[in-house]
Short mmCIF file of C-alpha atoms and ligand atoms in Angstrom, two decimals:
data_model
loop_
_atom_site.label_atom_id
_atom_site.label_comp_id
_atom_site.label_asym_id
_atom_site.label_seq_id
_atom_site.Cartn_x
_atom_site.Cartn_y
_atom_site.Cartn_z
CA MET A 40 36.93 118.10 77.55
CA PRO A 41 35.46 119.84 80.23
CA ASN A 42 37.05 121.74 83.10
CA THR A 43 36.62 118.58 85.62
CA ILE A 44 37.38 117.59 89.36
CA LEU A 45 38.14 114.42 89.84
CA VAL A 46 37.96 113.10 93.53
CA GLY A 47 38.71 109.72 95.94
CA ALA A 48 35.36 108.86 96.89
CA GLN A 49 36.92 106.60 98.99
CA TRP A 50 39.57 106.41 101.45
CA GLY A 51 42.12 107.68 99.52
CA ASP A 52 44.16 105.65 97.40
CA GLU A 53 41.50 104.73 94.82
CA GLY A 54 44.15 105.49 91.86
CA LYS A 55 43.79 108.80 91.40
CA GLY A 56 46.94 108.60 89.66
CA LYS A 57 46.46 107.22 87.14
CA ILE A 58 43.29 107.94 85.66
CA ILE A 59 45.10 112.01 85.95
CA ASP A 60 47.11 110.80 83.48
CA TYR A 61 45.40 108.94 81.25
CA LEU A 62 42.69 112.08 81.41
CA THR A 63 45.76 114.54 80.63
CA ASP A 64 46.16 113.27 77.20
CA GLU A 65 43.11 115.34 76.76
CA ALA A 66 43.72 118.59 79.09
CA GLU A 67 45.87 120.85 79.10
CA ILE A 68 46.15 121.89 82.33
CA VAL A 69 46.54 119.82 85.65
CA VAL A 70 45.71 121.67 89.17
CA ARG A 71 46.73 120.58 92.69
CA SER A 72 44.91 121.97 95.38
CA GLN A 73 45.06 120.35 98.47
CA GLY A 74 47.25 117.95 100.58
CA GLY A 75 51.03 117.71 100.34
CA ASN A 76 53.16 115.51 100.06
CA ASN A 77 50.97 112.94 102.57
CA ALA A 78 49.82 111.75 99.07
CA GLY A 79 51.07 109.17 97.11
CA HIS A 80 50.12 109.10 93.67
CA THR A 81 50.79 106.15 91.26
CA ILE A 82 51.42 106.27 87.44
CA VAL A 83 53.28 102.73 85.50
CA ILE A 84 54.27 104.01 81.87
CA ASP A 85 55.74 101.30 79.09
CA GLY A 86 56.43 99.61 82.85
CA GLU A 87 58.00 102.18 84.34
CA LYS A 88 56.32 103.32 87.79
CA TYR A 89 56.40 106.30 89.09
CA VAL A 90 55.41 107.53 92.82
CA LEU A 91 54.44 111.63 92.48
CA HIS A 92 53.24 113.56 96.02
CA LEU A 93 53.12 117.19 95.40
CA ILE A 94 53.47 117.56 91.75
CA PRO A 95 50.33 117.08 89.74
CA SER A 96 50.53 113.31 87.59
CA GLY A 97 50.11 115.37 84.33
CA ILE A 98 54.16 116.24 84.70
CA LEU A 99 54.45 112.83 82.92
CA ARG A 100 52.87 114.15 79.88
CA LYS A 101 54.65 116.37 77.08
CA SER A 102 53.82 120.09 77.08
CA LYS A 103 50.29 120.20 79.39
CA THR A 104 51.20 122.50 81.73
CA CYS A 105 50.89 121.71 86.19
CA VAL A 106 50.16 123.93 89.05
CA ILE A 107 50.43 123.80 92.96
CA GLY A 108 47.85 125.54 94.31
CA ASN A 109 46.66 128.16 97.32
CA GLY A 110 45.55 125.25 98.59
CA VAL A 111 48.62 123.26 99.00
CA VAL A 112 51.45 122.56 102.25
CA LEU A 113 53.92 122.53 100.33
CA ASP A 114 57.88 121.04 102.09
CA PRO A 115 60.04 122.58 99.59
CA VAL A 116 63.34 120.51 100.30
CA SER A 117 61.49 117.22 99.62
CA LEU A 118 59.70 119.12 96.42
CA VAL A 119 63.33 119.80 95.11
CA GLN A 120 63.74 115.95 95.66
CA GLU A 121 61.14 115.50 93.78
CA ILE A 122 62.02 117.11 90.70
CA GLU A 123 64.97 116.02 90.63
CA GLY A 124 64.26 112.66 90.88
CA LEU A 125 61.68 112.68 87.96
CA ARG A 126 64.71 115.25 85.89
CA ALA A 127 67.19 112.00 86.24
CA ARG A 128 65.13 110.11 84.91
CA GLY A 129 64.20 112.46 81.78
CA VAL A 130 60.71 114.05 83.09
CA LYS A 131 60.93 117.83 81.71
CA VAL A 132 60.02 119.60 85.22
CA GLY A 133 60.82 124.14 83.54
CA LYS A 134 58.30 126.56 82.58
CA ASN A 135 55.42 123.57 82.75
CA LEU A 136 55.40 123.78 86.69
CA LEU A 137 53.99 126.75 88.69
CA ILE A 138 53.91 126.98 92.22
CA SER A 139 51.53 129.09 93.72
CA ASP A 140 52.43 131.99 96.05
CA ALA A 141 49.76 131.60 98.21
CA ALA A 142 50.80 127.84 99.07
CA HIS A 143 51.58 127.23 102.48
CA LEU A 144 54.92 125.98 103.37
CA VAL A 145 55.58 122.68 105.72
CA PHE A 146 58.55 122.84 108.06
CA PRO A 147 60.49 120.76 109.80
CA TYR A 148 58.74 121.46 114.02
CA HIS A 149 55.45 120.74 111.50
CA ARG A 150 56.89 117.38 111.36
CA ALA A 151 58.28 116.88 114.60
CA LEU A 152 54.75 117.92 116.34
CA ASP A 153 53.14 115.56 113.74
CA GLU A 154 55.38 113.25 115.19
CA GLN A 155 55.06 113.64 118.80
CA ARG A 156 51.17 114.05 119.12
CA GLU A 157 50.80 111.07 117.36
CA ALA A 158 52.77 109.35 120.07
CA LEU A 159 51.15 110.97 122.70
CA LYS A 160 47.66 109.97 121.77
CA GLY A 161 49.54 106.45 121.30
CA GLY A 162 46.72 104.16 121.56
CA GLY A 163 44.22 106.66 119.71
CA LYS A 164 47.01 107.78 117.49
CA ILE A 165 45.89 109.62 114.22
CA GLY A 166 47.95 106.79 112.08
CA THR A 167 48.91 110.15 110.05
CA THR A 168 52.08 110.37 107.54
CA LYS A 169 54.26 112.25 110.16
CA ARG A 170 54.95 114.64 106.87
CA GLY A 171 53.17 117.71 109.42
CA ILE A 172 50.04 118.27 107.46
CA GLY A 173 48.24 118.89 109.47
CA PRO A 174 50.41 120.99 112.28
CA ALA A 175 51.09 122.76 108.45
CA TYR A 176 47.21 123.63 107.70
CA ALA A 177 46.59 124.27 111.94
CA ASP A 178 49.43 127.23 111.41
CA LYS A 179 47.75 128.31 108.12
CA ALA A 180 44.40 128.65 109.75
CA SER A 181 45.82 130.40 113.00
CA ARG A 182 47.50 133.27 109.98
CA THR A 183 51.00 132.09 111.64
CA GLY A 184 51.95 130.33 108.68
CA ILE A 185 54.72 131.09 106.00
CA ARG A 186 53.69 131.09 102.27
CA ALA A 187 55.78 129.91 99.27
CA GLY A 188 56.03 133.53 98.01
CA ASP A 189 57.99 134.58 101.18
CA LEU A 190 60.82 132.19 99.42
CA LEU A 191 61.46 135.04 97.41
CA SER A 192 62.14 137.46 99.57
CA PRO A 193 65.29 135.98 102.51
CA GLU A 194 65.03 138.84 104.69
CA THR A 195 61.29 139.21 105.16
CA PHE A 196 61.48 134.97 105.01
CA ALA A 197 64.01 134.85 107.71
CA GLU A 198 62.51 137.46 109.77
CA LYS A 199 59.51 135.32 110.61
CA LEU A 200 61.15 132.34 110.13
CA ALA A 201 62.89 132.89 113.11
CA ALA A 202 60.17 133.78 115.14
CA ARG A 203 57.97 130.40 114.12
CA VAL A 204 60.75 128.92 115.49
CA LYS A 205 60.91 130.34 118.38
CA GLU A 206 57.36 129.51 119.21
CA ASN A 207 57.49 125.75 118.14
CA ASN A 208 60.64 125.14 120.11
CA ALA A 209 58.85 125.95 122.76
CA VAL A 210 56.24 123.81 122.30
CA LEU A 211 58.28 121.03 121.15
CA LYS A 212 59.31 121.81 124.65
CA SER A 213 56.41 121.03 126.29
CA LEU A 214 55.91 118.20 124.75
CA ASP A 215 59.45 116.16 124.94
CA ALA A 216 59.90 116.97 121.84
CA LYS A 217 63.61 117.28 120.25
CA PRO A 218 64.02 121.37 119.03
CA VAL A 219 64.42 122.46 115.47
CA SER A 220 67.48 124.26 114.28
CA GLY A 221 66.46 127.09 112.84
CA LYS A 222 69.63 127.88 111.37
CA GLN A 223 69.93 124.92 109.54
CA ILE A 224 65.86 125.43 107.91
CA LEU A 225 67.01 128.63 106.85
CA SER A 226 70.25 127.76 104.78
CA ASP A 227 67.60 124.50 103.94
CA TYR A 228 65.21 126.45 102.82
CA LEU A 229 67.05 128.93 101.22
CA GLU A 230 68.62 126.39 99.37
CA ALA A 231 65.29 124.49 98.06
CA ALA A 232 64.48 128.10 97.17
CA LYS A 233 67.21 128.67 94.75
CA VAL A 234 65.47 125.64 92.54
CA LEU A 235 61.87 126.73 93.11
CA GLY A 236 61.54 130.70 92.96
CA PRO A 237 61.19 130.42 88.70
CA PHE A 238 57.95 128.53 89.27
CA ILE A 239 56.95 130.63 92.35
CA THR A 240 53.81 133.26 90.74
CA ASN A 241 50.14 134.12 91.04
CA THR A 242 48.23 130.84 90.19
CA VAL A 243 45.43 132.42 90.53
CA VAL A 244 46.01 134.74 87.44
CA PHE A 245 47.44 132.13 85.32
CA LEU A 246 44.40 129.80 85.89
CA HIS A 247 42.27 132.86 85.20
CA HIS A 248 43.37 133.24 81.88
CA ALA A 249 43.30 129.27 80.79
CA VAL A 250 39.19 129.47 82.45
CA GLN A 251 39.02 132.49 79.79
CA GLN A 252 40.02 131.15 76.77
CA GLY A 253 39.17 127.92 77.61
CA VAL A 254 42.01 125.41 77.78
CA PRO A 255 40.65 122.03 79.75
CA ILE A 256 41.76 122.13 83.55
CA LEU A 257 41.89 118.95 85.44
CA PHE A 258 41.76 118.95 89.40
CA GLU A 259 43.90 116.03 90.59
CA GLY A 260 42.75 115.19 94.33
CA ALA A 261 44.56 114.36 96.87
CA GLN A 262 43.12 111.36 99.76
CA GLY A 263 39.81 110.93 98.96
CA THR A 264 36.02 111.84 100.50
CA PHE A 265 36.16 110.07 104.14
CA LEU A 266 39.64 112.07 105.07
CA ASP A 267 38.35 115.50 104.49
CA ILE A 268 38.51 117.61 106.77
CA ASP A 269 34.81 118.19 107.76
CA HIS A 270 32.99 114.92 105.63
CA GLY A 271 35.50 112.54 106.86
CA THR A 272 35.62 110.14 109.91
CA TYR A 273 36.69 112.64 111.76
CA PRO A 274 39.00 113.14 113.75
CA PHE A 275 40.47 110.13 111.76
CA VAL A 276 40.82 112.49 108.77
CA THR A 277 43.49 114.71 106.91
CA SER A 278 43.69 118.52 107.05
CA SER A 279 42.19 119.76 104.03
CA ASN A 280 38.76 119.90 101.73
CA THR A 281 39.63 117.38 100.10
CA THR A 282 36.15 116.58 98.80
CA ALA A 283 35.29 118.96 95.19
CA GLY A 284 34.77 121.97 96.32
CA GLY A 285 38.79 122.15 98.07
CA ALA A 286 39.65 122.06 94.18
CA CYS A 287 37.59 125.49 93.98
CA THR A 288 39.19 127.39 97.05
CA GLY A 289 42.37 125.62 96.57
CA SER A 290 43.03 127.07 93.33
CA GLY A 291 40.51 130.32 93.11
CA VAL A 292 38.48 129.04 89.94
CA PRO A 293 34.95 129.96 90.77
CA PRO A 294 32.70 126.75 91.40
CA HIS A 295 30.68 127.82 88.23
CA ARG A 296 33.20 126.99 85.79
CA ILE A 297 33.38 123.76 86.88
CA ASP A 298 31.85 121.31 84.30
CA THR A 299 32.56 117.62 85.21
CA VAL A 300 32.99 115.44 89.37
CA MET A 301 34.39 112.77 88.61
CA GLY A 302 34.74 110.20 91.25
CA VAL A 303 37.25 107.49 91.68
CA VAL A 304 36.73 104.28 93.70
CA LYS A 305 38.57 100.82 94.22
CA ALA A 306 36.24 97.95 92.75
CA TYR A 307 36.66 97.04 97.11
CA THR A 308 37.86 99.40 99.23
CA THR A 309 40.96 100.01 101.10
CA ARG A 310 42.15 102.87 103.85
CA VAL A 311 45.22 103.43 105.53
CA GLY A 312 45.79 104.57 108.82
CA GLU A 313 43.50 104.79 112.05
CA GLY A 314 40.11 104.90 112.32
CA PRO A 315 36.20 102.99 111.70
CA PHE A 316 35.87 100.93 108.33
CA PRO A 317 33.18 99.26 108.09
CA THR A 318 33.22 97.05 105.56
CA GLU A 319 36.99 96.40 106.66
CA ASP A 320 37.46 92.03 105.90
CA ALA A 321 40.58 90.30 107.35
CA GLY A 322 39.35 87.51 104.53
CA LEU A 323 39.89 90.06 101.32
CA THR A 324 42.69 91.84 103.44
CA SER A 325 44.99 89.13 103.27
CA THR A 326 44.48 87.70 99.60
CA LEU A 327 44.81 91.11 98.17
CA HIS A 328 48.26 91.47 100.28
CA GLY A 329 48.91 88.05 98.76
CA MET A 330 48.63 89.22 95.55
CA GLY A 331 51.63 92.00 96.58
CA ARG A 332 49.00 94.51 96.51
CA GLU A 333 47.90 97.59 98.55
CA PHE A 334 51.28 98.54 100.45
CA GLY A 335 50.62 102.66 100.79
CA ALA A 336 52.73 104.20 97.80
CA THR A 337 54.23 106.97 100.19
CA THR A 338 54.60 104.85 103.46
CA GLY A 339 54.03 101.62 102.21
CA ARG A 340 52.20 100.47 104.76
CA PRO A 341 49.86 97.60 104.50
CA ARG A 342 46.68 99.30 104.08
CA ARG A 343 43.72 97.58 104.74
CA CYS A 344 40.78 96.09 102.76
CA GLY A 345 37.65 95.17 102.06
CA TRP A 346 34.66 95.19 100.73
CA PHE A 347 33.18 98.10 98.37
CA ASP A 348 30.96 100.62 100.76
CA ALA A 349 28.07 102.12 98.38
CA VAL A 350 26.44 103.49 101.61
CA ALA A 351 29.63 105.46 101.74
CA THR A 352 30.60 106.09 98.02
CA ARG A 353 26.89 107.35 97.37
CA TYR A 354 27.69 109.50 100.27
CA SER A 355 30.29 110.70 98.47
CA ALA A 356 28.47 111.22 95.19
CA MET A 357 25.85 114.04 97.55
CA VAL A 358 29.06 115.89 98.90
CA ASN A 359 30.94 116.14 95.56
CA GLY A 360 28.43 116.24 93.06
CA ILE A 361 29.60 113.26 91.09
CA ASP A 362 29.15 112.93 87.62
CA GLU A 363 30.67 110.24 86.55
CA ILE A 364 33.12 107.58 88.75
CA ALA A 365 36.36 105.38 87.34
CA ILE A 366 36.58 101.85 88.94
CA THR A 367 39.96 101.09 89.81
CA ASN A 368 41.19 97.51 90.12
CA LEU A 369 38.63 95.69 89.04
CA ASP A 370 41.49 92.73 88.48
CA GLY A 371 41.72 92.30 91.92
CA LEU A 372 38.71 90.80 92.92
CA ASP A 373 39.44 88.29 89.11
CA GLY A 374 39.75 85.03 91.50
CA VAL A 375 36.88 85.75 94.42
CA ASP A 376 33.96 83.16 94.03
CA TRP A 377 31.46 85.75 95.59
CA ILE A 378 31.73 89.78 96.01
CA LYS A 379 30.05 91.14 98.77
CA VAL A 380 28.56 94.86 98.04
CA CYS A 381 27.69 96.80 101.22
CA VAL A 382 24.07 98.46 100.81
CA GLY A 383 22.96 99.63 104.55
CA TYR A 384 24.38 100.79 107.68
CA ARG A 385 22.50 98.41 110.93
CA ILE A 386 23.19 100.37 113.95
CA GLY A 387 21.12 100.74 116.62
CA GLY A 388 17.36 98.26 115.77
CA LYS A 389 17.78 100.37 112.56
CA THR A 390 18.89 100.22 109.23
CA ILE A 391 20.68 103.74 107.53
CA ASP A 392 22.03 104.92 104.51
CA TYR A 393 23.79 107.39 105.12
CA PRO A 394 27.29 107.20 107.62
CA PRO A 395 26.71 109.03 111.43
CA ALA A 396 28.79 111.98 111.85
CA ASP A 397 30.85 110.11 115.19
CA HIS A 398 33.70 107.69 114.09
CA ALA A 399 31.99 105.86 117.45
CA ASP A 400 28.71 105.56 115.54
CA ILE A 401 30.20 104.46 112.09
CA ALA A 402 32.44 101.67 114.11
CA ARG A 403 29.22 100.53 115.43
CA CYS A 404 27.49 100.30 112.15
CA LYS A 405 27.67 96.66 110.64
CA PRO A 406 27.42 95.75 107.20
CA VAL A 407 24.13 95.27 104.77
CA TYR A 408 25.10 92.90 101.89
CA ILE A 409 24.24 91.73 98.86
CA ASP A 410 26.32 89.37 97.16
CA MET A 411 27.16 88.68 93.89
CA PRO A 412 29.09 86.18 91.82
CA GLY A 413 32.54 86.67 91.18
CA TRP A 414 33.95 85.87 87.03
CA ARG A 415 36.87 84.17 87.97
CA LYS A 416 38.51 84.77 85.06
CA PRO A 417 41.58 86.79 84.13
CA THR A 418 40.31 90.96 83.23
CA ASP A 419 43.93 92.51 82.79
CA HIS A 420 43.33 91.70 78.82
CA ALA A 421 40.98 93.30 78.11
CA THR A 422 40.61 96.67 76.21
CA LYS A 423 37.03 97.62 75.62
CA PHE A 424 34.12 97.45 77.69
CA SER A 425 32.44 93.96 75.93
CA GLU A 426 35.29 92.53 76.69
CA LEU A 427 35.04 91.89 79.92
CA PRO A 428 33.40 88.66 81.79
CA PRO A 429 29.77 89.19 81.31
CA LYS A 430 30.22 89.11 85.29
CA ALA A 431 32.37 91.72 85.86
CA ARG A 432 29.56 94.37 83.67
CA ASP A 433 26.80 93.45 85.47
CA TYR A 434 29.60 94.58 89.09
CA ALA A 435 31.23 97.66 87.69
CA LYS A 436 26.87 98.87 86.79
CA LYS A 437 26.03 97.46 89.56
CA ILE A 438 28.24 99.76 91.63
CA ALA A 439 27.74 102.86 89.52
CA ALA A 440 24.18 102.34 89.91
CA LEU A 441 24.25 101.89 93.85
CA THR A 442 26.80 104.97 94.19
CA GLY A 443 23.74 106.72 91.47
CA ALA A 444 27.23 107.97 88.81
CA LYS A 445 27.02 107.51 85.68
CA LEU A 446 29.56 104.77 84.97
CA ALA A 447 33.13 106.28 82.64
CA ILE A 448 36.07 104.14 83.14
CA VAL A 449 37.21 100.81 84.38
CA SER A 450 41.04 100.60 85.04
CA ILE A 451 42.16 96.79 84.99
CA GLY A 452 45.51 97.18 85.68
CA PRO A 453 47.84 99.75 86.58
CA ALA A 454 49.15 100.60 83.10
CA ARG A 455 47.36 103.22 81.20
CA SER A 456 46.95 100.39 78.29
CA GLN A 457 44.79 98.77 80.69
CA THR A 458 41.96 101.32 81.08
CA ILE A 459 38.42 101.62 79.51
CA ARG A 460 36.51 104.42 78.32
CA LEU A 461 32.68 104.06 78.29
P1 GDP B 742 46.25 107.38 94.38
O1 GDP B 742 46.62 107.97 95.15
O2 GDP B 742 44.86 107.21 94.24
O3 GDP B 742 46.78 107.75 93.40
O4 GDP B 742 46.99 106.05 94.29
P2 GDP B 742 47.78 105.05 94.66
O5 GDP B 742 48.87 105.09 93.69
O6 GDP B 742 48.73 105.10 96.23
O7 GDP B 742 47.55 103.72 94.88
C1 GDP B 742 46.82 102.69 93.53
C2 GDP B 742 47.53 101.72 92.93
O8 GDP B 742 46.50 101.02 93.03
C3 GDP B 742 48.93 102.20 92.57
O9 GDP B 742 49.59 100.82 92.94
C4 GDP B 742 48.02 101.56 91.46
O10 GDP B 742 49.29 101.69 90.23
C5 GDP B 742 47.30 100.80 91.49
N1 GDP B 742 46.16 100.55 90.36
C6 GDP B 742 45.44 101.79 89.80
N2 GDP B 742 44.72 100.98 89.21
C7 GDP B 742 45.13 100.04 89.03
C8 GDP B 742 44.17 98.55 88.17
O11 GDP B 742 42.98 98.59 87.41
N3 GDP B 742 44.78 97.72 88.01
C9 GDP B 742 46.02 97.51 89.20
N4 GDP B 742 46.06 95.79 89.77
N5 GDP B 742 46.21 98.24 90.20
C10 GDP B 742 45.94 99.53 89.88
P1 IMO B 743 46.48 109.72 97.88
O1 IMO B 743 46.28 111.33 97.24
C1 IMO B 743 45.30 107.74 101.76
C2 IMO B 743 45.38 109.28 105.89
C3 IMO B 743 46.77 108.92 106.55
C4 IMO B 743 46.22 108.91 108.29
C5 IMO B 743 45.15 110.35 107.69
C6 IMO B 743 45.92 111.58 108.22
O2 IMO B 743 47.53 109.13 98.10
O3 IMO B 743 44.91 109.32 98.28
P2 IMO B 743 47.73 113.60 107.65
O4 IMO B 743 49.18 112.69 106.58
O5 IMO B 743 47.13 113.81 106.00
O6 IMO B 743 47.72 113.86 108.23
O7 IMO B 743 46.98 111.60 107.86
O8 IMO B 743 45.29 110.23 106.31
N1 IMO B 743 45.98 110.27 104.72
C7 IMO B 743 46.29 109.50 103.97
N2 IMO B 743 46.05 107.85 103.20
N3 IMO B 743 45.94 108.01 100.55
C8 IMO B 743 46.29 109.42 101.26
O9 IMO B 743 46.72 110.19 99.57
C9 IMO B 743 46.46 109.67 101.91
N4 IMO B 743 47.23 111.00 102.64
C10 IMO B 743 46.89 111.62 104.39
O10 IMO B 743 47.15 107.72 106.16
O11 IMO B 743 45.17 108.00 108.04
MG1 MG B 744 47.93 106.83 96.55
#
């Protein structure tokens, strides 16, 4: 298997975790290169459900190595809990996990700022996961962040932390929010450092050797293209580059060492949090929620649902250089009579085929739909593409063609076995 970047081609929750777990069979190393524990990647193995937030989804496969790269922002206390949770379920987490010493840390003051800024925005809020992701990346960009490598030198860590707590408490006070306790953070983080210390290393050097030896690497995107800080529906986005380029900057693996970019799309579209969503559809939302589907893996919030948006996925293919796509949740449309697919946006009397940059303009776009007949049959037992109902095959081929990518995988259920490779 070549070095592959897997990206979400919509607004996150496309089923990246499931596809990564499936593809890890052929890879040796799985790398997370951006985002933090705002991500929630669900994997179902033998009926057991695992939700991973910071640890790459490859951890559930034996003898694979997982890397948390320099571009990730990590909350050490939450990471320790995730490690312990996996160990309690018999999953090995030891030498198979490496954490970049250059990954920035998320602190309680980041979470407090995230929460308070959202509260102050009222109706204009972003609808963040409140995990402190935005403020942590802001510290990184302001060159005031504290990194995983700092956890290895308790005295320096304590000094840096004291300065950050002082400044952030002043900011929290100015926003009428409660201050954080520097003493408590120091003790919690040094405790977490005892567990995480052995994993922290220079992951760039590790990945460089792997690349030189031709070891196949899988880059696990978090969030999705339209949550990208540059290419998404700004400001209703996350604070990292969720697109393919982020995999290189966030891991230190150079772009010319990447062989393939695979985009993951749902057979329809979902979004959690605020922001424009042209194909959002109340009827489809209630159908999917009625089936017990589309509740957030990290926050449990109900996801907003809508029809497949080929304007968005085509743009995503452009920005990421998507060669192949994996379509997930095709089974979610099993009971739908007529399926809509958005092929253009109407705005200001014109039809356009790309999303405008301004979120207010995207919100004004009216989708231009084509209708495709539903297949009205269960798909979740198919083991080959040829076993899918002809109309389901036509639908999958159509959305791949509209996106402009080769159809590589069709997923028809949450389990590993419910995956069809073309
Ligand atoms: P991620 O963040 O991209 O990894 O996606 P999430 O795990 O947040 O959300 C995807 C949801 O869809 C999870 O509940 C998965 O178990 C589920 N899932 C993934 N692929 C399929 C599929 O083909 N069919 C069904 N029914 N569920 C799927
Ligand atoms: P995975 O990796 C879906 C959304 C939040 C909010 C916006 C900003 O599971 O696909 P943040 O906490 O990052 O500052 O929130 O981004 N968001 C996600 N939506 N899936 C995710 O991750 C998300 N991570 C963040 O809901 O709208
Ligand atoms: Mg998710």
